[in-house]
Amino acid sequence: MSITEHELKIKLEGIEDPDIGEDIISLGLVNDVRIEDETARISLAFNAPYAPSEMELGNQIREICDEAGLEVDLRAHVGEEHGFDDEVLPRVRNVIAVASGKGGVGKTTVAANLAAGLEKRGAMVGILDADIHGPNIPKILPVESEPGVTPSEDIVPPRSDGVRVISMGFMTEEDDDPAILRGPMVNKFMMKFLEGVEWGRLDYLIVDLPPGTGDATLNLLQSMPVTGSVVVTTPQEMALEDTRKGIQMFNKHDTPVLGVVENMSSFVCPSCGDQHGLFGTDGANSIVEKYDVPLMGQIPIHPDFGAEGSEGALVKDDESPVQESVEEVVGEIADRIGETNRRTVNEHTSDEPDDRLPTEVED
């Protein structure tokens, strides 16, 4: 006699979320369980495609179904009932802001490699270069064509090896032309980029914010459903001080800080292999401890990472010695996005009875 849906649900209670520490049923992460024609059709309240933790949870579910002699059909669905915005950018699952307290810390390079790294894992990704006065994303992610325009005059983003890209850099005639814009014009461009771009369906929209805590950043936080922010710093005390201000800004606007990436964390001598902290050591750890945010990775100094004239994201360069470090950062960020979303689901479903399971799976 084959397993019943109720019995399968009980087995799923044995799967623990690795980041939250409770089982996936209690957390409200299972929308629906059906068994039809020896196939378990399970809808999960997951929203971070290709995040390592969510992929591992999916593998555990498959193992349980396999042991029960069932094929498995896993689907993911979250919506307004789970606490997610269905009105602003309804076809974009996650908006991730990449920020820094000051310029020159490698924020844009991290943002570009995050976008390319998520695309490399299989996700549908776009990147918005919101640094109006210093639009450098196209230098790292060179596009394959010019932006297009729909009949309704929305901008169609060109692609860079699979990543959809929008940047102020497309609006200037020459690469060296400055974007001399006052506050109102900056906000006008920002709103066009937010409301007038045909992104299509995206798993992740990465937003490369201008450095600091100015109007453009505040307008973004007020206009978009930001899943969370990634703050980039270097070990220097001056950069760390500005990073603290950036974290405080996100906290005041109820935007989750996914974590901190420490760039230029050390220099590895190519001759002897010794590691040197040219800008200090353990600098980001003070932020991690004070603000209770995770350190999602440390990227060493290397000419490849952020070098002028380098084209393409190093996360996709198998010959680059920093590729592994960058890939680890991408995986950590994806896991934090998943954890943040799953906590949101739990907060909005925790008042429902534990034996809830909707009767229909929503696509």
mmCIF file with all atom_site columns, N, CA, C and O in Angstrom, residues 192-218:
data_model
loop_
_atom_site.group_PDB
_atom_site.id
_atom_site.type_symbol
_atom_site.label_atom_id
_atom_site.label_alt_id
_atom_site.label_comp_id
_atom_site.label_asym_id
_atom_site.label_entity_id
_atom_site.label_seq_id
_atom_site.pdbx_PDB_ins_code
_atom_site.Cartn_x
_atom_site.Cartn_y
_atom_site.Cartn_z
_atom_site.occupancy
_atom_site.B_iso_or_equiv
_atom_site.pdbx_formal_charge
_atom_site.auth_seq_id
_atom_site.auth_comp_id
_atom_site.auth_asym_id
_atom_site.auth_atom_id
_atom_site.pdbx_PDB_model_num
ATOM 1   N N  . LYS A 1 192 ? 12.721 56.371 -14.150 1.00 0.00 ? 192 LYS A N  1
ATOM 2   C CA . LYS A 1 192 ? 12.627 55.735 -15.467 1.00 0.00 ? 192 LYS A CA 1
ATOM 3   C C  . LYS A 1 192 ? 13.214 54.336 -15.407 1.00 0.00 ? 192 LYS A C  1
ATOM 4   O O  . LYS A 1 192 ? 12.637 53.376 -15.954 1.00 0.00 ? 192 LYS A O  1
ATOM 5   N N  . PHE A 1 193 ? 14.342 54.195 -14.735 1.00 0.00 ? 193 PHE A N  1
ATOM 6   C CA . PHE A 1 193 ? 14.971 52.886 -14.621 1.00 0.00 ? 193 PHE A CA 1
ATOM 7   C C  . PHE A 1 193 ? 14.121 51.929 -13.775 1.00 0.00 ? 193 PHE A C  1
ATOM 8   O O  . PHE A 1 193 ? 14.137 50.716 -13.987 1.00 0.00 ? 193 PHE A O  1
ATOM 9   N N  . LEU A 1 194 ? 13.405 52.476 -12.802 1.00 0.00 ? 194 LEU A N  1
ATOM 10  C CA . LEU A 1 194 ? 12.597 51.624 -11.937 1.00 0.00 ? 194 LEU A CA 1
ATOM 11  C C  . LEU A 1 194 ? 11.280 51.235 -12.595 1.00 0.00 ? 194 LEU A C  1
ATOM 12  O O  . LEU A 1 194 ? 10.823 50.102 -12.458 1.00 0.00 ? 194 LEU A O  1
ATOM 13  N N  . GLU A 1 195 ? 10.657 52.193 -13.309 1.00 0.00 ? 195 GLU A N  1
ATOM 14  C CA . GLU A 1 195 ? 9.296  51.962 -13.812 1.00 0.00 ? 195 GLU A CA 1
ATOM 15  C C  . GLU A 1 195 ? 9.222  51.748 -15.321 1.00 0.00 ? 195 GLU A C  1
ATOM 16  O O  . GLU A 1 195 ? 8.213  51.235 -15.807 1.00 0.00 ? 195 GLU A O  1
ATOM 17  N N  . GLY A 1 196 ? 10.272 52.128 -16.043 1.00 0.00 ? 196 GLY A N  1
ATOM 18  C CA . GLY A 1 196 ? 10.180 52.103 -17.494 1.00 0.00 ? 196 GLY A CA 1
ATOM 19  C C  . GLY A 1 196 ? 11.125 51.132 -18.162 1.00 0.00 ? 196 GLY A C  1
ATOM 20  O O  . GLY A 1 196 ? 11.581 51.376 -19.293 1.00 0.00 ? 196 GLY A O  1
ATOM 21  N N  . VAL A 1 197 ? 11.428 50.012 -17.498 1.00 0.00 ? 197 VAL A N  1
ATOM 22  C CA . VAL A 1 197 ? 12.311 48.998 -18.071 1.00 0.00 ? 197 VAL A CA 1
ATOM 23  C C  . VAL A 1 197 ? 11.551 47.677 -18.163 1.00 0.00 ? 197 VAL A C  1
ATOM 24  O O  . VAL A 1 197 ? 10.923 47.236 -17.198 1.00 0.00 ? 197 VAL A O  1
ATOM 25  N N  . GLU A 1 198 ? 11.595 47.062 -19.323 1.00 0.00 ? 198 GLU A N  1
ATOM 26  C CA . GLU A 1 198 ? 10.957 45.763 -19.527 1.00 0.00 ? 198 GLU A CA 1
ATOM 27  C C  . GLU A 1 198 ? 11.980 44.658 -19.208 1.00 0.00 ? 198 GLU A C  1
ATOM 28  O O  . GLU A 1 198 ? 12.698 44.176 -20.067 1.00 0.00 ? 198 GLU A O  1
ATOM 29  N N  . TRP A 1 199 ? 12.027 44.304 -17.915 1.00 0.00 ? 199 TRP A N  1
ATOM 30  C CA . TRP A 1 199 ? 13.008 43.311 -17.465 1.00 0.00 ? 199 TRP A CA 1
ATOM 31  C C  . TRP A 1 199 ? 12.612 41.890 -17.870 1.00 0.00 ? 199 TRP A C  1
ATOM 32  O O  . TRP A 1 199 ? 13.469 41.014 -17.964 1.00 0.00 ? 199 TRP A O  1
ATOM 33  N N  . GLY A 1 200 ? 11.327 41.660 -18.070 1.00 0.00 ? 200 GLY A N  1
ATOM 34  C CA . GLY A 1 200 ? 10.880 40.278 -18.239 1.00 0.00 ? 200 GLY A CA 1
ATOM 35  C C  . GLY A 1 200 ? 10.809 39.606 -16.877 1.00 0.00 ? 200 GLY A C  1
ATOM 36  O O  . GLY A 1 200 ? 10.723 40.257 -15.837 1.00 0.00 ? 200 GLY A O  1
ATOM 37  N N  . ARG A 1 201 ? 10.866 38.288 -16.874 1.00 0.00 ? 201 ARG A N  1
ATOM 38  C CA . ARG A 1 201 ? 10.811 37.546 -15.612 1.00 0.00 ? 201 ARG A CA 1
ATOM 39  C C  . ARG A 1 201 ? 12.232 37.353 -15.079 1.00 0.00 ? 201 ARG A C  1
ATOM 40  O O  . ARG A 1 201 ? 13.097 36.834 -15.785 1.00 0.00 ? 201 ARG A O  1
ATOM 41  N N  . LEU A 1 202 ? 12.452 37.795 -13.834 1.00 0.00 ? 202 LEU A N  1
ATOM 42  C CA . LEU A 1 202 ? 13.775 37.693 -13.220 1.00 0.00 ? 202 LEU A CA 1
ATOM 43  C C  . LEU A 1 202 ? 13.689 36.973 -11.875 1.00 0.00 ? 202 LEU A C  1
ATOM 44  O O  . LEU A 1 202 ? 12.749 37.186 -11.110 1.00 0.00 ? 202 LEU A O  1
ATOM 45  N N  . ASP A 1 203 ? 14.684 36.157 -11.602 1.00 0.00 ? 203 ASP A N  1
ATOM 46  C CA . ASP A 1 203 ? 14.837 35.603 -10.256 1.00 0.00 ? 203 ASP A CA 1
ATOM 47  C C  . ASP A 1 203 ? 15.507 36.622 -9.341  1.00 0.00 ? 203 ASP A C  1
ATOM 48  O O  . ASP A 1 203 ? 15.173 36.713 -8.158  1.00 0.00 ? 203 ASP A O  1
ATOM 49  N N  . TYR A 1 204 ? 16.456 37.380 -9.905  1.00 0.00 ? 204 TYR A N  1
ATOM 50  C CA . TYR A 1 204 ? 17.199 38.365 -9.118  1.00 0.00 ? 204 TYR A CA 1
ATOM 51  C C  . TYR A 1 204 ? 17.429 39.626 -9.958  1.00 0.00 ? 204 TYR A C  1
ATOM 52  O O  . TYR A 1 204 ? 17.861 39.548 -11.110 1.00 0.00 ? 204 TYR A O  1
ATOM 53  N N  . LEU A 1 205 ? 17.144 40.774 -9.358  1.00 0.00 ? 205 LEU A N  1
ATOM 54  C CA . LEU A 1 205 ? 17.552 42.058 -9.919  1.00 0.00 ? 205 LEU A CA 1
ATOM 55  C C  . LEU A 1 205 ? 18.563 42.665 -8.967  1.00 0.00 ? 205 LEU A C  1
ATOM 56  O O  . LEU A 1 205 ? 18.239 43.011 -7.823  1.00 0.00 ? 205 LEU A O  1
ATOM 57  N N  . ILE A 1 206 ? 19.815 42.764 -9.420  1.00 0.00 ? 206 ILE A N  1
ATOM 58  C CA . ILE A 1 206 ? 20.884 43.340 -8.608  1.00 0.00 ? 206 ILE A CA 1
ATOM 59  C C  . ILE A 1 206 ? 20.940 44.836 -8.897  1.00 0.00 ? 206 ILE A C  1
ATOM 60  O O  . ILE A 1 206 ? 20.957 45.252 -10.063 1.00 0.00 ? 206 ILE A O  1
ATOM 61  N N  . VAL A 1 207 ? 20.950 45.644 -7.861  1.00 0.00 ? 207 VAL A N  1
ATOM 62  C CA . VAL A 1 207 ? 20.991 47.100 -8.022  1.00 0.00 ? 207 VAL A CA 1
ATOM 63  C C  . VAL A 1 207 ? 22.301 47.621 -7.446  1.00 0.00 ? 207 VAL A C  1
ATOM 64  O O  . VAL A 1 207 ? 22.552 47.509 -6.240  1.00 0.00 ? 207 VAL A O  1
ATOM 65  N N  . ASP A 1 208 ? 23.140 48.164 -8.308  1.00 0.00 ? 208 ASP A N  1
ATOM 66  C CA . ASP A 1 208 ? 24.412 48.751 -7.887  1.00 0.00 ? 208 ASP A CA 1
ATOM 67  C C  . ASP A 1 208 ? 24.146 50.197 -7.487  1.00 0.00 ? 208 ASP A C  1
ATOM 68  O O  . ASP A 1 208 ? 23.991 51.072 -8.336  1.00 0.00 ? 208 ASP A O  1
ATOM 69  N N  . LEU A 1 209 ? 24.070 50.438 -6.181  1.00 0.00 ? 209 LEU A N  1
ATOM 70  C CA . LEU A 1 209 ? 23.744 51.767 -5.668  1.00 0.00 ? 209 LEU A CA 1
ATOM 71  C C  . LEU A 1 209 ? 24.943 52.708 -5.749  1.00 0.00 ? 209 LEU A C  1
ATOM 72  O O  . LEU A 1 209 ? 26.092 52.257 -5.715  1.00 0.00 ? 209 LEU A O  1
ATOM 73  N N  . PRO A 1 210 ? 24.693 54.012 -5.823  1.00 0.00 ? 210 PRO A N  1
ATOM 74  C CA . PRO A 1 210 ? 25.803 54.954 -5.676  1.00 0.00 ? 210 PRO A CA 1
ATOM 75  C C  . PRO A 1 210 ? 26.359 54.872 -4.262  1.00 0.00 ? 210 PRO A C  1
ATOM 76  O O  . PRO A 1 210 ? 25.633 54.502 -3.331  1.00 0.00 ? 210 PRO A O  1
ATOM 77  N N  . PRO A 1 211 ? 27.636 55.181 -4.066  1.00 0.00 ? 211 PRO A N  1
ATOM 78  C CA . PRO A 1 211 ? 28.193 55.123 -2.713  1.00 0.00 ? 211 PRO A CA 1
ATOM 79  C C  . PRO A 1 211 ? 27.554 56.165 -1.803  1.00 0.00 ? 211 PRO A C  1
ATOM 80  O O  . PRO A 1 211 ? 27.065 57.201 -2.265  1.00 0.00 ? 211 PRO A O  1
ATOM 81  N N  . GLY A 1 212 ? 27.552 55.878 -0.510  1.00 0.00 ? 212 GLY A N  1
ATOM 82  C CA . GLY A 1 212 ? 27.008 56.831 0.445   1.00 0.00 ? 212 GLY A CA 1
ATOM 83  C C  . GLY A 1 212 ? 25.533 56.608 0.724   1.00 0.00 ? 212 GLY A C  1
ATOM 84  O O  . GLY A 1 212 ? 24.958 55.573 0.381   1.00 0.00 ? 212 GLY A O  1
ATOM 85  N N  . THR A 1 213 ? 24.916 57.625 1.325   1.00 0.00 ? 213 THR A N  1
ATOM 86  C CA . THR A 1 213 ? 23.528 57.514 1.771   1.00 0.00 ? 213 THR A CA 1
ATOM 87  C C  . THR A 1 213 ? 22.697 58.674 1.239   1.00 0.00 ? 213 THR A C  1
ATOM 88  O O  . THR A 1 213 ? 21.916 59.281 1.970   1.00 0.00 ? 213 THR A O  1
ATOM 89  N N  . GLY A 1 214 ? 22.859 58.978 -0.053  1.00 0.00 ? 214 GLY A N  1
ATOM 90  C CA . GLY A 1 214 ? 22.183 60.130 -0.641  1.00 0.00 ? 214 GLY A CA 1
ATOM 91  C C  . GLY A 1 214 ? 20.773 59.858 -1.117  1.00 0.00 ? 214 GLY A C  1
ATOM 92  O O  . GLY A 1 214 ? 20.185 58.793 -0.862  1.00 0.00 ? 214 GLY A O  1
ATOM 93  N N  . ASP A 1 215 ? 20.225 60.824 -1.874  1.00 0.00 ? 215 ASP A N  1
ATOM 94  C CA . ASP A 1 215 ? 18.830 60.768 -2.310  1.00 0.00 ? 215 ASP A CA 1
ATOM 95  C C  . ASP A 1 215 ? 18.525 59.549 -3.172  1.00 0.00 ? 215 ASP A C  1
ATOM 96  O O  . ASP A 1 215 ? 17.461 58.940 -3.045  1.00 0.00 ? 215 ASP A O  1
ATOM 97  N N  . ALA A 1 216 ? 19.428 59.225 -4.110  1.00 0.00 ? 216 ALA A N  1
ATOM 98  C CA . ALA A 1 216 ? 19.153 58.120 -5.026  1.00 0.00 ? 216 ALA A CA 1
ATOM 99  C C  . ALA A 1 216 ? 18.933 56.824 -4.255  1.00 0.00 ? 216 ALA A C  1
ATOM 100 O O  . ALA A 1 216 ? 18.032 56.030 -4.567  1.00 0.00 ? 216 ALA A O  1
ATOM 101 N N  . THR A 1 217 ? 19.753 56.594 -3.236  1.00 0.00 ? 217 THR A N  1
ATOM 102 C CA . THR A 1 217 ? 19.606 55.389 -2.424  1.00 0.00 ? 217 THR A CA 1
ATOM 103 C C  . THR A 1 217 ? 18.298 55.411 -1.651  1.00 0.00 ? 217 THR A C  1
ATOM 104 O O  . THR A 1 217 ? 17.566 54.403 -1.612  1.00 0.00 ? 217 THR A O  1
ATOM 105 N N  . LEU A 1 218 ? 17.983 56.537 -1.046  1.00 0.00 ? 218 LEU A N  1
ATOM 106 C CA . LEU A 1 218 ? 16.747 56.638 -0.264  1.00 0.00 ? 218 LEU A CA 1
ATOM 107 C C  . LEU A 1 218 ? 15.521 56.455 -1.145  1.00 0.00 ? 218 LEU A C  1
ATOM 108 O O  . LEU A 1 218 ? 14.553 55.790 -0.765  1.00 0.00 ? 218 LEU A O  1
#
